[in-house]
XYZ file of C-alpha atoms in Angstrom:
742
model
C 30.065 6.708 -63.870
C 27.010 6.000 -61.716
C 23.743 7.662 -62.689
C 22.278 8.586 -59.271
C 19.062 9.866 -60.799
C 18.330 6.506 -62.431
C 19.286 4.676 -59.221
C 16.880 6.807 -57.180
C 14.109 6.228 -59.684
C 14.615 2.458 -59.487
C 14.467 2.613 -55.672
C 11.264 4.624 -55.784
C 9.708 2.077 -58.111
C 10.529 -0.672 -55.612
C 8.226 0.860 -52.969
C 4.512 1.642 -53.233
C 3.382 4.995 -51.893
C 1.204 4.520 -48.775
C -0.734 7.006 -46.701
C 0.918 7.284 -43.282
C -2.378 7.115 -41.316
C -3.478 4.025 -43.256
C -0.129 2.325 -42.740
C -0.138 3.089 -39.020
C -3.715 1.896 -38.652
C -3.019 -1.324 -40.554
C 0.074 -2.179 -38.547
C -1.513 -1.332 -35.208
C -4.513 -3.479 -36.057
C -2.199 -6.382 -36.858
C -0.434 -5.904 -33.526
C -3.746 -5.689 -31.659
C -5.085 -8.820 -33.328
C -1.907 -10.701 -32.490
C -2.114 -9.644 -28.845
C -5.782 -10.562 -28.573
C -5.604 -13.979 -30.229
C -2.090 -15.100 -29.299
C -1.539 -13.777 -25.826
C -4.316 -12.281 -23.736
C -7.720 -13.884 -24.327
C -8.472 -17.550 -23.527
C -10.300 -19.835 -25.932
C -13.848 -20.624 -24.821
C -13.360 -24.300 -25.710
C -10.359 -25.220 -23.521
C -10.165 -22.055 -21.401
C -6.443 -21.654 -22.064
C -4.193 -18.974 -23.471
C -1.434 -20.059 -25.899
C 1.304 -20.037 -23.237
C -0.699 -22.347 -20.935
C -1.638 -24.647 -23.815
C 1.983 -24.932 -24.921
C 3.125 -25.590 -21.366
C 0.728 -28.501 -20.906
C 1.495 -29.953 -24.335
C 5.254 -29.719 -23.745
C 4.858 -31.470 -20.388
C 2.892 -34.238 -22.073
C 5.640 -34.628 -24.666
C 8.092 -34.948 -21.778
C 5.848 -37.720 -20.351
C 5.232 -35.793 -17.131
C 1.993 -37.648 -16.390
C 0.527 -37.613 -12.854
C 1.796 -41.151 -12.204
C 5.325 -40.376 -13.420
C 8.192 -38.742 -11.558
C 8.755 -34.991 -11.443
C 11.164 -33.102 -13.699
C 12.906 -29.796 -13.095
C 10.819 -26.780 -14.026
C 13.803 -25.375 -15.933
C 13.659 -28.396 -18.256
C 9.999 -27.740 -19.042
C 10.535 -24.000 -19.537
C 13.487 -24.700 -21.828
C 11.423 -27.059 -23.995
C 8.554 -24.561 -24.216
C 10.896 -21.740 -25.269
C 12.861 -23.867 -27.720
C 9.942 -25.567 -29.443
C 6.717 -23.636 -29.003
C 6.787 -20.242 -27.269
C 9.648 -17.853 -28.174
C 9.328 -15.546 -25.177
C 11.274 -14.857 -22.005
C 11.816 -17.653 -19.515
C 10.473 -15.586 -16.597
C 7.113 -15.038 -18.345
C 6.742 -18.750 -19.056
C 7.837 -19.791 -15.569
C 5.456 -17.283 -13.964
C 2.607 -18.776 -16.003
C 3.601 -22.274 -14.860
C 3.839 -21.177 -11.224
C 0.296 -19.814 -11.286
C -1.008 -23.086 -12.751
C 0.480 -24.861 -9.723
C -0.834 -22.529 -6.979
C -3.877 -23.957 -5.201
C -4.758 -20.487 -3.854
C -4.781 -19.005 -7.383
C -6.285 -21.920 -9.342
C -9.504 -23.584 -8.231
C -8.266 -26.745 -9.977
C -4.445 -26.609 -10.432
C -3.210 -27.874 -13.797
C 0.393 -28.387 -12.675
C 1.556 -30.478 -9.719
C 4.460 -28.577 -8.207
C 7.151 -29.830 -5.879
C 9.114 -27.178 -4.025
C 8.404 -23.547 -3.242
C 5.733 -22.238 -5.611
C 4.886 -19.133 -3.541
C 2.147 -18.664 -0.966
C -0.952 -16.651 -0.170
C 1.207 -14.034 1.591
C 2.507 -12.953 -1.804
C 5.987 -14.483 -1.507
C 7.542 -15.378 -4.853
C 8.246 -18.918 -5.993
C 11.761 -20.314 -5.901
C 13.853 -20.164 -9.064
C 12.970 -22.706 -11.744
C 16.185 -24.640 -11.147
C 14.972 -25.503 -7.637
C 11.388 -26.575 -8.350
C 9.941 -29.633 -10.074
C 6.662 -30.227 -11.867
C 4.379 -32.724 -13.517
C 0.817 -32.709 -14.816
C -2.279 -33.132 -12.656
C -5.289 -35.350 -13.339
C -7.158 -32.243 -14.518
C -4.498 -31.657 -17.190
C -4.777 -35.283 -18.219
C -8.501 -34.686 -18.838
C -7.712 -31.583 -20.881
C -5.213 -33.517 -23.019
C -7.170 -36.783 -23.321
C -7.507 -37.744 -26.996
C -4.923 -35.317 -28.330
C -3.105 -38.252 -29.995
C -6.354 -39.448 -31.600
C -6.822 -36.593 -34.096
C -9.234 -34.898 -31.670
C -7.983 -31.393 -32.529
C -6.150 -29.599 -35.297
C -2.398 -29.012 -35.222
C -0.339 -26.234 -36.766
C 3.334 -25.648 -37.364
C 5.378 -24.120 -34.573
C 7.048 -20.748 -34.978
C 10.225 -22.297 -36.452
C 8.408 -24.809 -38.656
C 10.289 -27.774 -37.178
C 7.378 -29.411 -35.359
C 3.664 -29.063 -34.676
C 1.556 -27.810 -31.770
C -2.171 -28.154 -31.034
C -4.430 -25.257 -31.963
C -6.435 -26.079 -28.809
C -6.816 -29.026 -26.436
C -9.621 -31.643 -26.432
C -10.722 -30.220 -23.057
C -12.550 -33.010 -21.263
C -12.888 -30.547 -18.372
C -14.822 -27.199 -18.368
C -11.630 -25.285 -17.679
C -12.695 -21.781 -18.733
C -15.425 -21.457 -16.100
C -13.908 -23.856 -13.568
C -10.546 -22.082 -13.288
C -11.459 -18.686 -14.707
C -9.050 -16.368 -16.481
C -7.669 -12.829 -16.404
C -6.050 -10.884 -19.187
C -5.609 -7.440 -20.707
C -5.411 -7.191 -24.482
C -5.402 -4.157 -26.775
C -8.655 -2.312 -26.277
C -10.282 -5.166 -24.383
C -9.840 -7.308 -21.305
C -11.154 -10.497 -19.780
C -11.936 -11.366 -16.176
C -13.618 -14.676 -15.398
C -13.883 -15.905 -11.783
C -13.581 -19.644 -11.028
C -16.615 -21.869 -10.465
C -17.401 -25.244 -8.927
C -16.976 -28.054 -11.443
C -19.843 -30.157 -10.030
C -22.236 -27.244 -10.547
C -20.854 -26.689 -14.057
C -21.278 -30.377 -14.939
C -24.867 -30.380 -13.673
C -25.582 -27.218 -15.671
C -24.013 -28.736 -18.803
C -26.093 -31.913 -18.424
C -29.216 -29.797 -17.975
C -28.299 -27.866 -21.112
C -27.959 -31.123 -23.067
C -31.456 -32.201 -21.997
C -32.972 -28.730 -22.368
C -31.116 -26.735 -25.074
C -33.566 -23.857 -24.701
C -32.969 -23.455 -20.950
C -32.670 -19.864 -19.757
C -29.732 -18.439 -17.813
C -32.136 -17.904 -14.911
C -32.897 -21.650 -14.849
C -29.204 -22.504 -15.047
C -28.467 -20.155 -12.142
C -30.489 -22.502 -9.941
C -27.602 -24.918 -10.541
C -24.595 -22.588 -10.839
C -25.159 -20.455 -7.739
C -22.191 -18.169 -8.338
C -18.376 -18.204 -8.431
C -16.476 -20.618 -6.209
C -13.057 -19.286 -5.253
C -10.070 -21.410 -4.171
C -9.596 -19.206 -1.095
C -13.233 -19.556 -0.015
C -14.872 -16.436 1.370
C -18.517 -15.399 1.411
C -20.348 -14.192 -1.702
C -22.865 -11.508 -0.709
C -23.929 -10.234 -4.126
C -27.672 -9.905 -4.707
C -29.207 -12.736 -6.705
C -30.608 -10.319 -9.305
C -27.135 -8.862 -9.853
C -25.587 -12.322 -10.300
C -28.304 -13.213 -12.805
C -27.686 -10.018 -14.771
C -23.949 -10.722 -14.869
C -24.469 -14.265 -16.150
C -26.998 -13.095 -18.752
C -24.832 -10.324 -20.184
C -21.361 -11.701 -19.492
C -20.476 -8.514 -17.605
C -20.879 -7.587 -13.957
C -19.177 -7.990 -10.591
C -19.482 -9.969 -7.369
C -19.086 -8.791 -3.760
C -16.785 -11.199 -1.954
C -16.097 -11.035 1.787
C -13.670 -12.687 4.126
C -15.059 -15.504 6.241
C -14.734 -15.210 9.992
C -15.700 -16.831 13.282
C -16.229 -15.351 16.729
C -14.177 -16.866 19.551
C -15.857 -16.224 22.894
C -14.263 -16.531 26.316
C -15.438 -16.036 29.860
C -16.615 -12.678 31.158
C -18.054 -11.723 27.760
C -14.643 -11.357 26.103
C -14.618 -12.206 22.392
C -12.306 -12.006 19.397
C -12.797 -12.118 15.643
C -10.845 -14.755 13.718
C -10.643 -14.304 9.941
C -10.272 -17.803 8.465
C -10.632 -17.072 4.739
C -9.651 -13.941 2.827
C -10.964 -12.745 -0.544
C -9.604 -14.146 -3.804
C -6.308 -12.674 -5.097
C -5.741 -10.622 -1.934
C -2.245 -11.093 -0.508
C -2.516 -11.862 3.191
C 0.627 -9.988 4.201
C -0.468 -6.905 2.269
C -3.944 -7.091 3.795
C -2.553 -7.223 7.347
C -0.133 -4.409 6.572
C -3.001 -2.182 5.417
C -5.081 -3.104 8.469
C -2.190 -2.266 10.778
C -1.590 1.086 9.041
C -5.277 1.975 9.312
C -5.266 1.017 13.008
C -2.200 3.154 13.642
C -3.811 6.119 11.871
C -6.925 5.641 14.045
C -9.123 4.813 11.066
C -10.309 1.620 12.787
C -11.507 2.900 16.183
C -13.386 -0.328 16.898
C -10.167 -2.419 17.064
C -7.403 -2.465 19.638
C -5.058 -5.014 18.040
C -4.458 -7.091 14.886
C -2.321 -10.232 14.855
C -1.435 -12.765 12.175
C -1.511 -16.230 13.750
C -1.573 -18.110 10.434
C 0.295 -21.356 9.880
C -0.779 -23.583 6.985
C -4.262 -22.147 7.337
C -5.343 -18.507 7.525
C -5.895 -17.127 11.012
C -6.009 -13.348 11.442
C -6.985 -12.255 14.951
C -8.875 -8.970 15.385
C -9.147 -7.689 18.961
C -12.127 -5.356 19.619
C -11.680 -2.208 21.656
C -14.727 -2.959 23.804
C -16.616 -6.135 24.612
C -19.845 -4.123 24.360
C -19.412 -3.924 20.596
C -21.315 -6.319 18.381
C -19.041 -8.651 16.326
C -21.325 -8.230 13.327
C -21.136 -4.439 13.560
C -17.339 -4.493 13.819
C -17.012 -6.735 10.765
C -19.497 -4.669 8.752
C -17.428 -1.565 9.419
C -14.227 -3.399 8.407
C -15.857 -4.637 5.213
C -16.619 -1.029 4.290
C -13.095 0.351 4.675
C -10.671 -2.571 4.087
C -9.921 -5.303 1.555
C -11.772 -7.808 3.720
C -14.475 -7.141 1.133
C -13.656 -6.767 -2.564
C -15.477 -6.722 -5.867
C -14.545 -9.461 -8.311
C -15.302 -8.358 -11.888
C -16.883 -10.595 -14.510
C -16.080 -9.873 -18.158
C -16.650 -13.091 -20.087
C -14.683 -11.842 -23.094
C -13.135 -14.845 -24.849
C -12.171 -16.186 -28.251
C -15.286 -17.994 -29.439
C -15.537 -21.065 -31.666
C -14.799 -18.862 -34.712
C -11.627 -17.525 -33.039
C -13.172 -14.076 -32.668
C -13.255 -12.072 -29.421
C -16.769 -12.040 -28.035
C -18.514 -11.429 -24.700
C -20.602 -14.517 -23.908
C -23.266 -15.346 -21.376
C -22.901 -18.270 -18.980
C -25.137 -20.394 -21.202
C -23.233 -19.518 -24.376
C -19.878 -20.351 -22.789
C -21.122 -23.751 -21.615
C -22.821 -24.469 -24.945
C -19.693 -23.724 -26.977
C -17.671 -26.005 -24.706
C -20.265 -28.769 -25.223
C -20.169 -28.215 -28.992
C -16.396 -28.592 -28.848
C -16.751 -31.833 -26.889
C -19.144 -33.115 -29.540
C -16.646 -32.265 -32.275
C -13.875 -34.000 -30.317
C -16.098 -37.061 -29.872
C -16.770 -37.295 -33.620
C -13.101 -36.857 -34.514
C -11.982 -39.474 -32.005
C -14.736 -41.765 -33.273
C -13.470 -41.404 -36.839
C -9.913 -41.987 -35.652
C -10.999 -45.189 -33.930
C -12.977 -46.296 -36.989
C -9.887 -45.839 -39.157
C -7.843 -47.855 -36.662
C -10.500 -50.606 -36.603
C -10.584 -50.696 -40.406
C -6.799 -51.134 -40.511
C -6.900 -53.829 -37.843
C -9.728 -55.691 -39.581
C -7.661 -55.657 -42.730
C -4.720 -57.067 -40.796
C -6.851 -59.750 -39.116
C -8.283 -60.787 -42.496
C -4.727 -61.194 -43.781
C -3.754 -63.208 -40.699
C -6.691 -65.554 -41.279
C -5.467 -66.182 -44.816
C -2.009 -66.981 -43.449
C -3.454 -69.337 -40.850
C -5.552 -71.241 -43.388
C -2.674 -71.463 -45.909
C 0.365 -71.349 -43.670
C 2.521 -73.866 -45.552
C 1.824 -72.331 -48.931
C 2.507 -68.819 -47.586
C 5.849 -69.950 -46.152
C 6.765 -71.596 -49.437
C 5.979 -68.427 -51.424
C 8.038 -66.324 -49.050
C 10.981 -68.719 -49.258
C 11.041 -69.320 -52.991
C 9.388 -66.427 -54.835
C 11.549 -63.480 -55.886
C 8.658 -61.067 -55.380
C 6.710 -62.570 -52.459
C 4.497 -59.508 -51.896
C 3.127 -59.558 -55.431
C 2.774 -63.313 -55.298
C 0.805 -63.203 -52.055
C -1.450 -60.464 -53.424
C -2.064 -62.463 -56.602
C -2.498 -65.871 -54.975
C -4.721 -64.925 -52.027
C -6.284 -61.633 -53.268
C -4.585 -59.655 -50.508
C -4.198 -55.892 -50.500
C -0.753 -54.366 -50.544
C -1.154 -53.402 -46.846
C -2.132 -56.986 -45.935
C 0.717 -58.468 -47.916
C 3.235 -56.141 -46.254
C 1.798 -56.965 -42.833
C 2.212 -60.713 -43.485
C 5.772 -60.198 -44.690
C 6.595 -58.057 -41.631
C 5.450 -60.762 -39.209
C 8.083 -62.398 -37.050
C 8.313 -66.163 -37.025
C 7.531 -66.250 -33.332
C 4.180 -64.607 -34.098
C 3.088 -67.659 -36.103
C 2.645 -69.719 -32.968
C 0.072 -67.220 -31.694
C -2.127 -67.447 -34.750
C -5.285 -69.230 -33.756
C -8.325 -69.282 -35.961
C -10.793 -68.939 -33.067
C -8.878 -66.069 -31.519
C -8.643 -64.197 -34.801
C -12.303 -64.720 -35.584
C -13.271 -63.612 -32.044
C -11.203 -60.430 -32.430
C -12.691 -59.854 -35.858
C -16.233 -60.171 -34.484
C -15.529 -57.816 -31.586
C -14.016 -55.232 -33.908
C -16.949 -55.382 -36.288
C -19.388 -54.979 -33.396
C -17.450 -51.937 -32.162
C -17.357 -50.635 -35.726
C -21.141 -50.873 -36.014
C -21.584 -49.064 -32.698
C -19.248 -46.275 -33.778
C -21.042 -45.896 -37.126
C -24.291 -45.646 -35.183
C -22.683 -43.017 -32.947
C -21.585 -41.013 -35.978
C -25.061 -40.942 -37.488
C -27.149 -40.479 -34.322
C -26.898 -37.036 -32.694
C -29.008 -38.080 -29.713
C -26.607 -40.963 -29.079
C -23.688 -38.501 -29.281
C -25.193 -36.283 -26.562
C -25.903 -39.372 -24.441
C -22.242 -40.294 -24.752
C -21.134 -36.777 -23.725
C -23.623 -36.793 -20.835
C -22.124 -40.089 -19.676
C -18.637 -38.569 -19.767
C -19.947 -35.672 -17.665
C -21.429 -38.109 -15.142
C -18.043 -39.846 -14.869
C -16.371 -36.455 -14.395
C -18.811 -35.575 -11.627
C -18.251 -38.880 -9.839
C -14.487 -38.197 -9.840
C -15.050 -34.930 -7.952
C -18.153 -35.804 -5.925
C -16.338 -36.691 -2.691
C -13.590 -34.062 -2.716
C -15.068 -30.984 -4.343
C -17.486 -29.357 -1.925
C -18.188 -25.678 -2.583
C -15.572 -23.487 -0.876
C -17.252 -20.099 -1.242
C -20.404 -19.690 0.809
C -23.350 -17.737 -0.566
C -25.082 -15.413 1.866
C -26.876 -12.076 2.188
C -25.139 -9.027 3.629
C -26.924 -7.844 6.796
C -28.536 -4.410 6.642
C -27.062 -2.176 9.357
C -28.306 1.388 9.502
C -26.152 2.959 12.210
C -22.559 3.992 12.580
C -20.558 1.399 14.530
C -18.316 4.160 15.907
C -21.187 5.253 18.108
C -20.922 2.039 20.075
C -17.448 3.042 21.198
C -18.899 5.937 23.205
C -19.611 5.206 26.848
C -23.289 5.840 27.598
C -23.377 8.629 30.217
C -26.143 11.092 31.207
C -25.668 14.721 30.199
C -27.427 18.022 30.736
C -27.065 20.157 27.617
C -27.225 23.937 27.993
C -27.353 26.409 25.105
C -27.469 30.159 25.786
C -29.257 32.964 23.994
C -26.015 34.018 22.320
C -25.279 30.487 21.094
C -22.795 29.178 23.669
C -23.245 25.440 24.264
C -21.913 23.024 26.857
C -22.681 19.586 28.288
C -22.577 18.897 32.016
C -22.328 15.385 33.429
C -25.455 13.908 34.919
C -29.132 14.772 34.599
C -29.236 18.013 36.573
C -32.308 19.992 37.532
C -33.484 21.805 34.414
C -34.775 24.720 36.525
C -31.451 25.330 38.269
C -29.774 28.684 38.052
C -26.933 28.032 35.617
C -24.126 30.514 35.082
C -23.845 32.454 31.833
C -21.707 35.260 30.546
C -22.763 38.790 31.374
C -25.660 39.833 29.200
C -26.451 36.222 28.224
C -29.057 33.750 29.468
C -30.551 30.288 28.937
C -32.296 29.368 25.685
C -32.313 25.546 25.532
C -31.758 23.155 28.437
C -32.421 19.424 28.075
C -31.368 15.997 29.285
C -29.490 13.655 26.920
C -26.858 10.935 26.854
C -23.419 10.788 25.266
C -24.684 8.324 22.641
C -27.461 10.662 21.407
C -27.398 12.832 18.311
C -28.347 16.471 18.826
C -30.392 18.246 16.129
C -30.204 22.012 15.734
C -32.596 23.971 13.487
C -31.691 27.535 12.530
C -34.173 30.236 11.583
C -33.569 29.625 7.850
C -34.791 26.037 7.978
C -31.360 24.327 7.977
C -30.598 21.380 10.264
C -27.237 20.628 11.866
C -26.220 17.454 13.695
C -23.789 17.094 16.593
C -22.886 13.961 18.526
C -23.504 14.656 22.214
C -20.154 13.088 23.083
C -18.476 15.814 20.975
C -19.956 18.724 22.953
C -17.595 20.739 25.169
C -17.628 19.445 28.748
C -17.118 21.097 32.092
C -18.777 23.775 34.173
C -17.523 26.776 32.187
C -19.496 28.670 29.585
C -18.798 26.125 26.816
C -18.033 27.080 23.197
C -19.859 29.070 20.516
C -22.027 26.899 18.287
C -20.538 28.444 15.161
C -17.150 26.900 16.059
C -18.717 23.428 16.066
C -21.052 23.836 13.080
C -21.104 26.283 10.167
C -23.820 28.487 11.635
C -23.707 31.990 10.166
C -23.593 34.861 12.627
C -26.828 36.367 11.212
C -28.719 33.106 11.837
C -29.842 31.861 15.214
C -30.983 28.431 16.449
C -34.745 28.100 16.941
C -34.820 24.485 18.120
C -32.424 22.086 19.816
C -33.596 18.507 20.429
C -32.533 14.875 20.417
C -32.958 12.693 17.339
C -34.984 10.107 19.250
C -38.357 10.197 17.489
C -39.435 8.931 14.100
C -40.895 12.210 12.772
C -40.571 15.955 13.263
C -43.080 18.760 12.594
C -41.533 21.913 11.114
C -43.523 25.178 10.996
C -42.591 28.611 9.620
C -43.616 32.012 10.946
C -46.172 32.359 8.120
C -48.032 29.251 9.257
C -46.654 26.771 6.683
C -45.538 23.357 7.885
C -44.570 19.823 6.973
C -43.756 16.504 8.569
C -40.346 14.968 7.918
C -38.591 11.758 8.892
C -36.015 12.417 11.594
C -33.474 10.236 9.777
C -33.799 12.551 6.773
C -32.732 15.696 8.648
C -29.526 14.230 10.104
C -26.614 16.037 8.454
C -23.267 14.368 7.803
C -21.262 17.594 7.432
C -20.706 20.774 9.437
C -22.583 22.963 6.952
C -25.853 21.171 7.696
C -28.822 20.144 5.561
C -31.536 22.448 4.198
C -35.024 21.039 4.888
C -37.545 23.891 5.217
C -37.639 26.302 2.264
C -38.565 29.852 3.289
C -39.289 33.184 1.663
C -37.227 36.213 2.609
C -39.932 37.560 4.924
C -40.430 34.369 6.957
C -38.405 32.279 9.361
C -38.433 28.785 10.798
C -40.256 28.998 14.126
C -41.392 25.609 15.442
C -39.746 22.146 15.473
C -41.563 19.474 17.499
C -41.246 15.688 17.694
C -44.430 14.093 16.365
C -45.619 12.167 19.439
C -49.363 13.046 19.419
C -52.244 13.000 16.952
C -53.658 16.597 17.152
C -52.272 20.058 16.327
C -53.253 23.276 18.153
C -52.167 26.447 16.356
C -52.680 30.058 17.462
C -51.857 33.245 15.588
C -50.816 36.669 16.765
C -54.388 37.671 15.894
C -55.521 35.376 18.762
C -57.289 32.846 16.523
C -57.039 29.203 17.687
C -57.304 26.241 15.263
C -57.204 22.521 16.076
C -56.888 19.762 13.448
C -55.387 16.229 13.126
C -51.655 15.787 12.508
C -52.518 13.381 9.691
C -53.661 16.352 7.566
C -50.066 17.565 7.357
C -48.246 15.748 4.537
C -44.915 14.009 5.063
C -42.241 15.177 2.612
C -38.432 15.164 2.554
C -37.969 18.915 2.132
C -39.842 21.954 0.859
C -42.055 24.889 1.850
C -44.796 22.713 3.293
C -48.552 23.422 3.309
C -50.577 26.149 5.001
C -51.581 25.103 8.520
C -53.529 28.222 9.567
C -54.457 31.374 7.653
C -54.012 34.803 9.212
C -55.602 38.023 7.974
C -53.259 39.992 10.170
C -49.972 38.977 11.773
C -48.165 35.648 11.741
C -48.062 32.459 13.754
C -47.754 32.965 17.503
C -47.380 29.416 18.813
C -48.152 25.776 18.022
C -48.302 22.588 20.072
C -49.172 18.888 19.698
C -51.458 16.989 22.049
C -53.286 13.682 22.396
C -56.925 13.804 21.274
C -58.079 11.752 24.270
C -56.485 13.915 26.971
C -56.854 17.456 25.587
C -54.262 20.255 25.772
C -52.783 22.698 28.284
C -51.698 26.325 28.213
C -49.894 28.584 30.626
C -51.703 31.689 31.889
C -50.015 35.004 32.433
C -49.944 34.180 36.112
C -47.941 31.013 35.407
C -50.939 28.833 36.181
C -51.619 25.771 34.032
C -55.057 25.474 32.450
C -56.381 22.280 30.852
C -59.037 21.912 28.140
C -60.616 18.552 27.277
C -63.668 19.747 25.321
C -62.037 21.469 22.365
C -64.512 20.571 19.580
C -65.457 24.236 19.133
C -61.989 25.001 17.739
C -61.595 21.878 15.561
C -61.527 22.702 11.852
C -59.799 21.812 8.625
C -56.140 22.512 8.116
C -55.732 25.938 6.513
C -58.736 27.486 8.272
C -58.593 30.809 10.125
C -59.657 29.435 13.536
C -61.700 31.005 16.323
C -61.005 33.108 19.376
C -59.383 31.037 22.152
C -61.146 30.203 25.472
C -61.295 32.698 28.309
C -58.059 33.036 30.234
C -55.835 32.356 27.213
C -52.639 34.449 27.661
C -51.672 37.655 25.910
C -49.604 37.530 23.781
C -50.973 34.136 22.682
C -48.841 31.140 23.607
C -49.213 27.599 24.993
C -46.197 27.530 27.295
């Protein structure tokens, strides 16, 4: 009979009690670490993730060198899955395809034959249809891998070995960049120009303490395989390279094709990195159809092998630069490329590095590879010298050696005893073929022996002399640069984005003269042409004129209400015709209890705003322009005061008069310029408020209108000049009652 209680107790003893949260945390951490180190982050030394490293190594094992014939991609993918990378074939093939795409990789690592996709976003053909082999860049990355340059580890099934990393005779991390998303972290490294990287690395060898700022004089910024124009500020690029985090503004490159009669077209010749051309054109077409691109009339894709996107402007009067600036703002013709230099460092730990640190760790790896290859060569020379020494013994005692081999039962031991040979030398002599004896020449052997010893001395010197090691690495870098010098001009231009302060949509409006009429009750309309301002215009019964002015369709109209809030209307948007127009509060959010106190064009640099209590300020006209219907509050007022005066600042003197008939004149410069607020006191009143205010030129004097509609002019006004904030003096004889200037 089975004792279930004892069985259960034995089972419990077989397992250790573990806290659930601790177990979950431990297992998730193991998963995260595996994802970070074995899948998503590249190694700073060779710039590769495990799948890319295994692909290149498998292709080398298949002898797919650049000078050899192609093999089917399916063969390579099968070898990678079977020997090194136990994942799905589509993931491995996708990784291989990207390594072969010249629009994705600045320096492709795989030479593809067949359909490997295109910049439109079309997928590559199936792996059974395409063929691959390594490129010269991959050969540089793998150079020395058979010379103990790097460590190897067992593959997942334990049947063979794979390299932990590649010797990397090419700065692949920064040259080709990398993207990846791990658990809790990501990497995004844009590609760079290898000539600039080599020059920066050589500078770093000569000046180990060089700053990132100094190195940025060499590495100007990313260099993308699809070209484009980098318009990021230099300070921002420097900050990104110093911290390892930042972003870069990248724009499409374009040219302007001009024809007769002023007709022109925009031709986009290079699009931003990792933007699919077909998707870009589709988005442009959708935006055009939805009338979000009012400056364009047509978009056409005329691309063949090269990129050629034609953009037809709606009007030849538009500026090409303005049109492109507006497109950059609302389309993927301008993108931000992130920089997050998060990689596995030399200690195999994830770390965000600066540009200098990334280059330095690659150089340190190259130094380590150099020393390991040097030791490998020294071991090979030592073995060969041992062999040559044995051959010399054979040459000098050939007959005796042959006799020992023919007659002695243990020739190896006899040779070792007779000629003081090592076991390795004796075995080498015994393994010689008879035909090799005819090639044994004393002079040749001694010449080889001398050359090997000289090389051995040089390598020992290299091992012990760090300066010599860096000279050797610098020489390798010079050779690398010479290989690319003729064919590797920078593809991405570096420029500065032009500063454009106006809306390009305004240029689409035909410039036409208008006469703008606003009534007392707030009805506004625009009539074509510059009509006589004194004409008798029609209004609704009980209504009359309040503001009448000349403008053009391209002007912006500013409206100030009695609570100090500005509204902005484009003159082209005003109701047209000879009717009564429309109420202002249907065009802007003007409350029924508020009324407009000023209506003027935004065509001067500054405005003077004055309240009924005699407070005022100067403000930049550009600052009062509102982008929304509910306006922009500029003049702050108490409950018992209202906005009363708004004048363009086009003179240097202020004349202010109160309801108490006190006149004060002072310079405009005494009024401060601020963005918004209550302002400062312009004139003090013991009784009443401000009656009127005007601006005039100090050299010509000022005018006022008498009660009989006659114009009076005053040039000698020194009697009324005082400091801002004074009470003023009684005006000259003939000044109207109530006090006013017009």
